[in-house]
Tab-separated table of C-alpha atoms in Angstrom:
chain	number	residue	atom	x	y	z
A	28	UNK	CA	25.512	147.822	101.691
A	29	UNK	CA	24.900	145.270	103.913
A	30	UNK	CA	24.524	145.435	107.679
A	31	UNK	CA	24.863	141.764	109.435
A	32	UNK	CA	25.035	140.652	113.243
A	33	UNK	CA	26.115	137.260	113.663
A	34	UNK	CA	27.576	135.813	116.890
A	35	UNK	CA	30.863	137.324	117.659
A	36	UNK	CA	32.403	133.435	117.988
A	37	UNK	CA	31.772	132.825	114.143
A	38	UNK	CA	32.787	136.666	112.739
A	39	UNK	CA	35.697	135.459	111.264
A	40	UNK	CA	34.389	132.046	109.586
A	41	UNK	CA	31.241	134.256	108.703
A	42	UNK	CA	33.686	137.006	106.448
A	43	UNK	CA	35.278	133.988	104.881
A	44	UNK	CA	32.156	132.444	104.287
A	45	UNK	CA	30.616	135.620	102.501
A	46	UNK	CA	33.432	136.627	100.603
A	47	UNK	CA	34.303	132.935	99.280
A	48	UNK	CA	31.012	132.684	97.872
A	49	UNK	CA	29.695	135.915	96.705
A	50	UNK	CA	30.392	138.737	95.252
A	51	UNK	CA	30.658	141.223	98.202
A	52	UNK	CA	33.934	143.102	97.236
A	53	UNK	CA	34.334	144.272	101.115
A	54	UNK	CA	33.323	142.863	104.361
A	55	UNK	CA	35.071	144.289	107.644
A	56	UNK	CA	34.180	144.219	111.369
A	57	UNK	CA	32.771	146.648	113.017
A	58	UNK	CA	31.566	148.064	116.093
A	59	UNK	CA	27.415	149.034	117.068
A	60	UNK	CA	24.300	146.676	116.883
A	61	UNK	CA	25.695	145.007	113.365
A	62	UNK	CA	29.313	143.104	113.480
A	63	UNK	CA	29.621	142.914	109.882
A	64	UNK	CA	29.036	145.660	107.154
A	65	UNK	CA	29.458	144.032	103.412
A	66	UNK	CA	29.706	146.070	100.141
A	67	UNK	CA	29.386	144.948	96.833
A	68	UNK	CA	28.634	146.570	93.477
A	69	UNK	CA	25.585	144.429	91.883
A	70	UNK	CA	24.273	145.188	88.517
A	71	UNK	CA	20.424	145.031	89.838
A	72	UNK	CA	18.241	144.220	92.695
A	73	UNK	CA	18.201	140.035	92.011
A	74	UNK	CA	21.131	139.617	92.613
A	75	UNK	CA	20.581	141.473	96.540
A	76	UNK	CA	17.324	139.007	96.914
A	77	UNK	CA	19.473	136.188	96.100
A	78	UNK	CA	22.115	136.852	98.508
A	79	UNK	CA	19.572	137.637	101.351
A	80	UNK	CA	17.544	134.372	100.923
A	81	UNK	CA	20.420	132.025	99.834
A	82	UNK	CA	23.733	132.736	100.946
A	83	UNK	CA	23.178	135.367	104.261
A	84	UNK	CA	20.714	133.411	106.283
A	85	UNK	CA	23.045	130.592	106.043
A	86	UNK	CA	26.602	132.325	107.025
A	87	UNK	CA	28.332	130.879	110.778
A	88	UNK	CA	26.000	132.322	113.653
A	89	UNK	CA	24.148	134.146	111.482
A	90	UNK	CA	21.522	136.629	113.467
A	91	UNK	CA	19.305	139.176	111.089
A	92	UNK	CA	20.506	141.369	107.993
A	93	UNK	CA	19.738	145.194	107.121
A	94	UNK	CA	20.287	146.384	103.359
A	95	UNK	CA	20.948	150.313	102.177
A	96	UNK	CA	20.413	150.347	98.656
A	97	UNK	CA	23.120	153.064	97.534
A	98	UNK	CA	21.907	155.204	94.735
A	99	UNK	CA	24.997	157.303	93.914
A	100	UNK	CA	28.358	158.617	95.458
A	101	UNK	CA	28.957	161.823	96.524
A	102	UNK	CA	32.983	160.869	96.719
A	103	UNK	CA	35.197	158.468	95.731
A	104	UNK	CA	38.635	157.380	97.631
A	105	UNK	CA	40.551	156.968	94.200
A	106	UNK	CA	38.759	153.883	93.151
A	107	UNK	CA	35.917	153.438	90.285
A	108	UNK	CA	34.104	150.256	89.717
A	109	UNK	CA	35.066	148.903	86.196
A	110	UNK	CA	34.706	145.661	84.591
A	111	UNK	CA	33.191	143.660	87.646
A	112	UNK	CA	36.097	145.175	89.745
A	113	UNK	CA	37.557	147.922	92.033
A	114	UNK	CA	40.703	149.817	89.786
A	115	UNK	CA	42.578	152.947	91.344
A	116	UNK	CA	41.039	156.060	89.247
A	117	UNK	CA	44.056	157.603	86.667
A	118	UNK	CA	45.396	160.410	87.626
């Protein structure tokens, strides 16, 4: 999980930016110190360093980053994480 303030002006050219070019799966505005909280599912912790020193510093009004390394889920809202992407869990 990642926890981004950028300048409220460039949110919106910022969300496009990140989800064009990575592979953050969700990235929605929110309210508190960070305007941006992005999710994605990465398969170890390169690929987390890459995105914070060569795509995030470089997103539209771009101000400072926080990461939460999620270890596991304690509950799912009917979706699993197969094959590089979000499917609705079988009932």
């Amino acid at each position: 999980m990642f926890f981004l303030q950028t300048d409220p002006a460039t949110l919106h050219e910022a969300v496009k930016q990140l989800t064009a070019r990575t592979p953050v799966h969700l990235a929605v505005a929110v309210t508190g110190p960070d305007n941006l909280l992005a999710a994605l599912a990465a398969p170890d912790t390169d690929v987390v360093y890459r995105l914070l020193a060569e795509e995030i510093p470089y997103l539209p009004g771009y101000r400072h980053a926080r990461v939460h390394l999620v270890t596991a889920f304690v509950k799912e809202s009917g979706m699993v994480f197969h094959d590089g992407h979000w499917q609705p869990v079988e009932p």
